[in-house]
Coordinates of C-alpha atoms and ligand atoms in Angstrom, one line a residue:
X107 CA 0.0 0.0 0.0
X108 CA 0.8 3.8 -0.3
X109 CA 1.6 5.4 2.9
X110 CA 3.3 8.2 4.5
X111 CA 6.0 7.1 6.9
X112 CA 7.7 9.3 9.8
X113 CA 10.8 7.6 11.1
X114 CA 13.4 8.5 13.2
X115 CA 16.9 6.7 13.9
X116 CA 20.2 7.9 13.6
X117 CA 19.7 10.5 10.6
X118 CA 17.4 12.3 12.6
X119 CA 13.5 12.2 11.6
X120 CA 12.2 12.1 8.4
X121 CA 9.0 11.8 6.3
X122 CA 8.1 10.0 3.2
X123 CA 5.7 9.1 0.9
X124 CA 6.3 5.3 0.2
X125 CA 5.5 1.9 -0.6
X126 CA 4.7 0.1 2.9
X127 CA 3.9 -4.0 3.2
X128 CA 0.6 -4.6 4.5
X129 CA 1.9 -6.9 6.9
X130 CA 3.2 -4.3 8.9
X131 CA -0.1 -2.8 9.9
X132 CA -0.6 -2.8 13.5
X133 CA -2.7 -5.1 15.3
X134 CA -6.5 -4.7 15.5
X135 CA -9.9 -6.4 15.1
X136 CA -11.3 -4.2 11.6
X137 CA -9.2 -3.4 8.4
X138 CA -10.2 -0.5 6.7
X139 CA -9.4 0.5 2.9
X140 CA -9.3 3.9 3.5
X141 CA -11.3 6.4 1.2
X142 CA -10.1 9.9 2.3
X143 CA -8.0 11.4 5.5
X144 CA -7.1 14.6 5.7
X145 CA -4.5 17.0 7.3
X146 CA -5.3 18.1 10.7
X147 CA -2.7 20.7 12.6
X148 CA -1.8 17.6 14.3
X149 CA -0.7 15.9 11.2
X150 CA 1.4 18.9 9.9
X151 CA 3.2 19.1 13.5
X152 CA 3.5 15.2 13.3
X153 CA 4.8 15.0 9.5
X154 CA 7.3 18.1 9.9
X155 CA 8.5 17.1 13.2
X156 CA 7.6 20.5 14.5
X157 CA 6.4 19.2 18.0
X158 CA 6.7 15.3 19.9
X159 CA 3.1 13.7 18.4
X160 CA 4.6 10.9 17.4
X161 CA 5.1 8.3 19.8
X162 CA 6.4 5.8 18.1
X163 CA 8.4 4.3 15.6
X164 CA 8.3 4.0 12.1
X165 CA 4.6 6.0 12.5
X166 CA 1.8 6.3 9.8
X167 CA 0.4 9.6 10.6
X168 CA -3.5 11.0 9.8
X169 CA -5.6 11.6 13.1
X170 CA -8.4 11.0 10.4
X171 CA -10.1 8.8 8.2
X172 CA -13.3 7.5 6.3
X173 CA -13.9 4.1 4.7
X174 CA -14.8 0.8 3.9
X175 CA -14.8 -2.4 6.4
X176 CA -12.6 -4.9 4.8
X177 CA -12.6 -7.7 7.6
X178 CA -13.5 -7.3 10.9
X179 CA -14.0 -9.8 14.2
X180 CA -15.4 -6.7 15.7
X181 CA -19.4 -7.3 17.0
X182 CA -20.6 -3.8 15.8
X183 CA -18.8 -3.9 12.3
X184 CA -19.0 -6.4 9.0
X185 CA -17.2 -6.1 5.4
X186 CA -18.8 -3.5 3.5
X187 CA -19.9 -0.9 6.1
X188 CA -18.5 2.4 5.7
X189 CA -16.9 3.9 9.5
X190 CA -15.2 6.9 10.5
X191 CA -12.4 7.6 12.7
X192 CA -10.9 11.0 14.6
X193 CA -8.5 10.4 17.4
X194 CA -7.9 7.8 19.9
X195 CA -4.2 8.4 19.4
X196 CA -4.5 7.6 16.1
X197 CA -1.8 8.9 13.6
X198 CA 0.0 9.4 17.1
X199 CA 0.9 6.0 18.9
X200 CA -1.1 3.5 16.3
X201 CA -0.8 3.8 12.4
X202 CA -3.2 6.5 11.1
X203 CA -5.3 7.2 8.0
X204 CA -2.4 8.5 5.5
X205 CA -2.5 5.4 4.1
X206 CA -4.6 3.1 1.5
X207 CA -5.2 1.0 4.4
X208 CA -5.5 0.9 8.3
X209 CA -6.0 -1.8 11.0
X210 CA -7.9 -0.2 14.0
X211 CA -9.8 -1.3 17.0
X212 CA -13.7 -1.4 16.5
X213 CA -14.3 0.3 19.6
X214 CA -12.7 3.6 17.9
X215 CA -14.9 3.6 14.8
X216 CA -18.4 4.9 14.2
X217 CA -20.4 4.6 11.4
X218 CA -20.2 7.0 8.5
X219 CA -22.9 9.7 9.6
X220 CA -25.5 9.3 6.6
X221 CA -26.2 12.9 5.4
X222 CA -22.3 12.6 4.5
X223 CA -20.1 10.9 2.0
X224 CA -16.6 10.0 3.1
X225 CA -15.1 13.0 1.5
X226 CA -17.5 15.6 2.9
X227 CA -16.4 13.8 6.7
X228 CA -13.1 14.5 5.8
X229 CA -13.2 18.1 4.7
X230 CA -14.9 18.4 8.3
X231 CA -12.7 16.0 9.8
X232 CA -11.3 16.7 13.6
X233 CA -11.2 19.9 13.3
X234 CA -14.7 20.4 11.9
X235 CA -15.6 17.9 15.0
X236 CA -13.9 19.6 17.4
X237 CA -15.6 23.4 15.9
X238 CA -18.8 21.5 16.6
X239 CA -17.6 20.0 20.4
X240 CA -16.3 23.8 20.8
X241 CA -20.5 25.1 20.1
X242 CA -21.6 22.5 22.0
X243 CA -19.6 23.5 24.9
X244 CA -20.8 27.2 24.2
X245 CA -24.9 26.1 24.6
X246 CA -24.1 23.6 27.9
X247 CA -22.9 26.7 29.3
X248 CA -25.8 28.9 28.1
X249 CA -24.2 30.8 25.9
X250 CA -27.4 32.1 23.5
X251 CA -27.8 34.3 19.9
X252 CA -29.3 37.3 21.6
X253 CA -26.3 37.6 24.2
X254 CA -24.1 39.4 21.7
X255 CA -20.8 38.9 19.7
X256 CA -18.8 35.3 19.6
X257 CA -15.6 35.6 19.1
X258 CA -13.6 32.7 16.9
X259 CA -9.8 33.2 17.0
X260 CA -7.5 31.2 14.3
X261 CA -10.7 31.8 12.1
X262 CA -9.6 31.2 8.5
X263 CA -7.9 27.7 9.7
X264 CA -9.8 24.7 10.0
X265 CA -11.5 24.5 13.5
X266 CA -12.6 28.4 12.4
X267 CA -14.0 27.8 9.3
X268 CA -16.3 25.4 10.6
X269 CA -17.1 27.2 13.8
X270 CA -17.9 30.2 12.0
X271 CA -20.1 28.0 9.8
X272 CA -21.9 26.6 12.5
X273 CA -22.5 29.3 14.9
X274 CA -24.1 31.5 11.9
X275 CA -26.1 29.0 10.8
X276 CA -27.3 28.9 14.2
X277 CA -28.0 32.6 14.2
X278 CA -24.8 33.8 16.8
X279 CA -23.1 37.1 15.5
X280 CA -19.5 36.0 14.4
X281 CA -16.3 38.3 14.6
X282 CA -13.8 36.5 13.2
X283 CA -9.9 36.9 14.5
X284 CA -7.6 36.7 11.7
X285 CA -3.8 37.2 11.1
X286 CA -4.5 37.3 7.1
X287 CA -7.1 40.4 5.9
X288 CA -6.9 39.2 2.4
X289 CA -9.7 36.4 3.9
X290 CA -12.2 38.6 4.8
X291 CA -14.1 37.9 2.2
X292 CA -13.7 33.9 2.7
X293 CA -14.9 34.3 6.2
X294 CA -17.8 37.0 5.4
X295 CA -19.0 34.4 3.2
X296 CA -19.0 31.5 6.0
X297 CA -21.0 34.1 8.2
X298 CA -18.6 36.3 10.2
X299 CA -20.6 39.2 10.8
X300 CA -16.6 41.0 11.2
X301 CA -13.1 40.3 10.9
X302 CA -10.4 41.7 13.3
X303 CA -6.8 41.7 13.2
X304 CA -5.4 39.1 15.6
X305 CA -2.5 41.1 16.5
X306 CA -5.7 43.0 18.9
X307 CA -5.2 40.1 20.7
X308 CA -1.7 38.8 20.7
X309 CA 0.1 40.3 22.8
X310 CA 0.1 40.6 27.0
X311 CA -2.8 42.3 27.8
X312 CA -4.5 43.6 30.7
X313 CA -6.3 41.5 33.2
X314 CA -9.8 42.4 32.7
X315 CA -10.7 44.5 29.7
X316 CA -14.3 46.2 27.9
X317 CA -16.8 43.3 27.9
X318 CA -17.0 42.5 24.6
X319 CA -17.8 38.4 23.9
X320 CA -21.1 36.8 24.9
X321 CA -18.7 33.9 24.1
X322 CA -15.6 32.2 21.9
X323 CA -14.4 29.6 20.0
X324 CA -10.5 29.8 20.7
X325 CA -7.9 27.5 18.2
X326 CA -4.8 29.8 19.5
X327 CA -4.1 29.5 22.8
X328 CA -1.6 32.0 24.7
X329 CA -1.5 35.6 25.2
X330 CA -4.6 35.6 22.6
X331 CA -6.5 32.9 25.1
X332 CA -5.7 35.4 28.0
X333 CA -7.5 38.7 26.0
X334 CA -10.3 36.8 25.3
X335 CA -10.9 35.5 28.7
X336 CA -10.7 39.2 29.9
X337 CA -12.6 40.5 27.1
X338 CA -15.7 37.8 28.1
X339 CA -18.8 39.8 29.6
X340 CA -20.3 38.7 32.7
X341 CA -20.8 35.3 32.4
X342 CA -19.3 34.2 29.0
X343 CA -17.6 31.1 28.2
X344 CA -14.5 30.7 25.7
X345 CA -14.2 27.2 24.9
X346 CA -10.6 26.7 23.8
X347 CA -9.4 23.6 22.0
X348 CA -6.0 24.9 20.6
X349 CA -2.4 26.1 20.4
X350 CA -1.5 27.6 17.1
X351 CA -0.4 30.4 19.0
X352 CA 1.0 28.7 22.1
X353 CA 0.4 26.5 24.6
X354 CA 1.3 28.7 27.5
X355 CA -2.0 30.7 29.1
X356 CA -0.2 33.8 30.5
X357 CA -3.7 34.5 32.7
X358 CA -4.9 35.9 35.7
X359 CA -7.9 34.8 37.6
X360 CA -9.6 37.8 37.0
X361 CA -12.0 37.2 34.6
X362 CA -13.3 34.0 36.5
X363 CA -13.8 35.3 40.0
X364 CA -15.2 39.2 39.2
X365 CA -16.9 37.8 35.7
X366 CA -18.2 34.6 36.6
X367 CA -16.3 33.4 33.0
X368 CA -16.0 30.1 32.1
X369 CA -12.9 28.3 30.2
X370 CA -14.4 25.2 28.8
X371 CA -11.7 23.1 28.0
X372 CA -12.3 20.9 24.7
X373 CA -10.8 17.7 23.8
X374 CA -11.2 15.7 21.0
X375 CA -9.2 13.1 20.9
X376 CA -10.9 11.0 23.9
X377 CA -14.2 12.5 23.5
X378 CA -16.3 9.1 24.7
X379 CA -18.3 7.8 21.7
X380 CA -21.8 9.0 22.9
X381 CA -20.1 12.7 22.6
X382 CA -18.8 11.4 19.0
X383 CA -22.2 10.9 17.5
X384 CA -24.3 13.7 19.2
X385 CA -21.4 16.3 17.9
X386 CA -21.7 14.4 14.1
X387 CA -25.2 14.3 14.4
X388 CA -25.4 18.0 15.0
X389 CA -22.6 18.9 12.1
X390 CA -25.1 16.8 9.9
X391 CA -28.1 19.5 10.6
X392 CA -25.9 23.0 11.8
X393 CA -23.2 22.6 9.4
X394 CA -24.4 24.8 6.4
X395 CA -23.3 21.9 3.6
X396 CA -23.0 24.7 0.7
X397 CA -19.9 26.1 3.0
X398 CA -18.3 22.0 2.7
X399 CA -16.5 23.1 -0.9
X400 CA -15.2 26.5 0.1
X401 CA -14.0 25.1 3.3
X402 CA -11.7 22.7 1.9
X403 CA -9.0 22.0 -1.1
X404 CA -7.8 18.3 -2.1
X405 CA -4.6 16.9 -2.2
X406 CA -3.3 13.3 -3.0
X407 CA -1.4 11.4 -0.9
X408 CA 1.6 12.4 -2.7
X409 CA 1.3 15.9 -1.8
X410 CA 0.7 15.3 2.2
X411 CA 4.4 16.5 3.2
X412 CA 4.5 19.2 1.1
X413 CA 0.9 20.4 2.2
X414 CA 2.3 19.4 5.9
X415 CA 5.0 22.1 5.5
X416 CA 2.4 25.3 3.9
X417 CA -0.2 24.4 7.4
X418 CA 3.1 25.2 9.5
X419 CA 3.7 28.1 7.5
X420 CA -0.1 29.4 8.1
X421 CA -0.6 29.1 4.8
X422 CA -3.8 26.8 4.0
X423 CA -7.2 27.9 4.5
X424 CA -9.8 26.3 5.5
X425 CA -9.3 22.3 5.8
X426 CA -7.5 19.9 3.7
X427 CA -9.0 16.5 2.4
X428 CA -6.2 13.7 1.2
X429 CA -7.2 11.7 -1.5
X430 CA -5.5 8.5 -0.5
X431 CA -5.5 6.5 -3.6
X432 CA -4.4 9.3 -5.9
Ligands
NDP685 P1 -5.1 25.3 11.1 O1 -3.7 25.2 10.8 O2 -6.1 24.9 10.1 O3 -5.5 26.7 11.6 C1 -4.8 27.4 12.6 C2 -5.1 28.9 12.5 O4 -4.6 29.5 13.6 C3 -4.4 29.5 11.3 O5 -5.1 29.3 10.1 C4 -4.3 30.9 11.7 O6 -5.5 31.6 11.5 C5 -4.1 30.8 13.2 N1 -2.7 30.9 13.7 C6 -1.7 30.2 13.2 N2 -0.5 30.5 13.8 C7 -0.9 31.5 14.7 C8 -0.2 32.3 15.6 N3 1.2 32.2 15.8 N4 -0.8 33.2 16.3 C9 -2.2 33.4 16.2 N5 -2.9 32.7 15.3 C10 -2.3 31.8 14.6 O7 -5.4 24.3 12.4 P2 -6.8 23.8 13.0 O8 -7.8 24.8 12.8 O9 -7.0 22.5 12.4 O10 -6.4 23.6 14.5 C11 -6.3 24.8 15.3 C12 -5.8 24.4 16.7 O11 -6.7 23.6 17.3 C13 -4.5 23.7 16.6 O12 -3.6 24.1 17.7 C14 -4.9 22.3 16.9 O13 -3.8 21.5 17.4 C15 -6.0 22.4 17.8 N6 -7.0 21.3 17.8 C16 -7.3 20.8 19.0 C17 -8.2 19.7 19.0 C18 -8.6 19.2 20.4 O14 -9.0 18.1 20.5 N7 -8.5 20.0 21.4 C19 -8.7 19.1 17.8 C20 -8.4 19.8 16.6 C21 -7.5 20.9 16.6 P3 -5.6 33.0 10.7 O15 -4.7 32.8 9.5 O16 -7.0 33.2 10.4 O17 -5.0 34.0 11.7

């Protein structure tokens, strides 16, 4: 099969695109031929080495994929059905979905979602899923439309797009934080009702500023996280799933003890099933599907490490579908 391959030995760490044996796919009860992955932030850090997701050694990376059961001893799963998979460590400790095929454990699948094919699941892939964890987290915590602006940081990356999709659809007013101006017009076509500068928010702020968000969607982490937790009215929640801008959180506890704010933290990668399928279910209904083909751009499998490289760089938009057996 085609694969990518990280590897690391005495050369130092490398990727590849590469012809792999199928015997050397891990152990697990269901085979997959694999449809379509995509490249998550995760992937990009994991192909260009930029940060420690890989685990071990020689890796497969792709957090993602969508396709068809080729054998399975798995109760829940028989040849033919089509499944979907985002995280479980994945791509991280267990060979991924940049590949033509993939052994997993059952218990990490669930079924395609209907209303989508394999491609659609992939330009929403985890970070579409996460966007849609992030909302949910927004409405547990009572975060409602007529409460004012929701702020989306890292918005013309993947988790943004989708979040500002989402939220609009929903009928929330979207301001949309944005290092690049030139996709204004991308994200005013999403929904953002705005677009400001994320340098506004970059750097150290002060502890508790104007009350601005009825809530947020933060990908960026940082000195960015801090401004928006002191920029929350009375209240607010930020749910924040990312680090593109760091993974420090230089914060007081301001915000939380005079505002009443909330810092929903959102994982993914873990998320029980049950969580899975509500937040798919809902992507399949609040997801505005004509948004699906301006969101993403397709690569083959070919083009993963170079595409890998430009997401570093901050220079894809939107989300990236792999088309695995091209
Ligand atoms: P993308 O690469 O698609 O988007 C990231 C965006 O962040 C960029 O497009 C850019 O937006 C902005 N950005 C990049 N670098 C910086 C910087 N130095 N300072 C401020 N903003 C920056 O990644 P995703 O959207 O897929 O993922 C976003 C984050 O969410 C990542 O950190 C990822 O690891 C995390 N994540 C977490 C998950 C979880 O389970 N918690 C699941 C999925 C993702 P713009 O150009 O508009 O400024």
């Amino acid at each position: 099969m085609k694969a990518i391959l990280i590897n690391k030995d005495d050369n130092g760490y490398s990727a590849q695109f590469t012809d792999v044996d199928e015997s050397q796919l891990p152990e697990g009860d269901v085979t997959v031929k694999v449809d379509y992955s995509t490249l998550n932030y995760k992937d990009s850090l994991a192909i260009t080495g930029t940060s420690p997701v890989v685990r071990s050694f020689p890796m497969v990376p792709g957090i993602d994929l969508a396709g068809t059961v080729e054998a399975s001893s798995h109760p829940e799963f028989q040849a033919g059905d089509k499944v979907l998979l985002n995280g479980f460590g994945v791509g991280e400790v267990h060979w991924g979905g940049l590949a033509q095929k993939a052994c997993l454990k059952g218990d990490w699948l669930i079924p395609l979602p209907d209303v989508f094919t394999p491609k659609q699941t992939m330009a929403i892939g985890t970070a579409g899923y996460t966007a849609m964890l992030c909302v949910l987290g927004l409405e547990r915590n009572g975060v409602t439309p007529e409460q004012g602006e929701i702020l989306v940081t890292g918005a013309a990356g993947g988790v943004g797009s989708v979040a500002i999709s989402i939220l609009a659809k929903l009928g929330y007013t979207v301001v949309a934080s944005t290092g690049r101006p030139e996709q204004a017009d991308y994200l005013k076509g999403l929904g953002a009702a705005a677009t400001i500068d994320r340098n506004e928010l970059s750097e150290k702020g002060r502890p508790l500023g104007k009350e601005r968000w009825a809530g947020a969607v933060d990908a960026v982490g940082s000195h960015t996280l801090a401004n928006v937790c002191a920029g929350l009215k009375y209240g607010g929640t930020v749910a924040a799933c990312g680090l593109a801008g760091g993974f420090d959180l230089p914060a007081t506890v301001m915000p939380f003890i005079l505002r009443g704010v909330t810092l929903a933290g959102i994982d993914s990668v873990y998320r029980p099933k049950a969580d899975r399928i509500e937040a798919w279910n809902r992507l399949g209904t609040d997801l505005d599907f004509g948004h699906i083909e301006a969101i993403m751009s397709e690569i083959p499998l070919s083009g993963a490490i170079a595409a890998a490289a430009d997401q570093m760089a901050g220079k894809v938009r939107g989300r990236v579908v792999v088309d695995v057996n091209r």
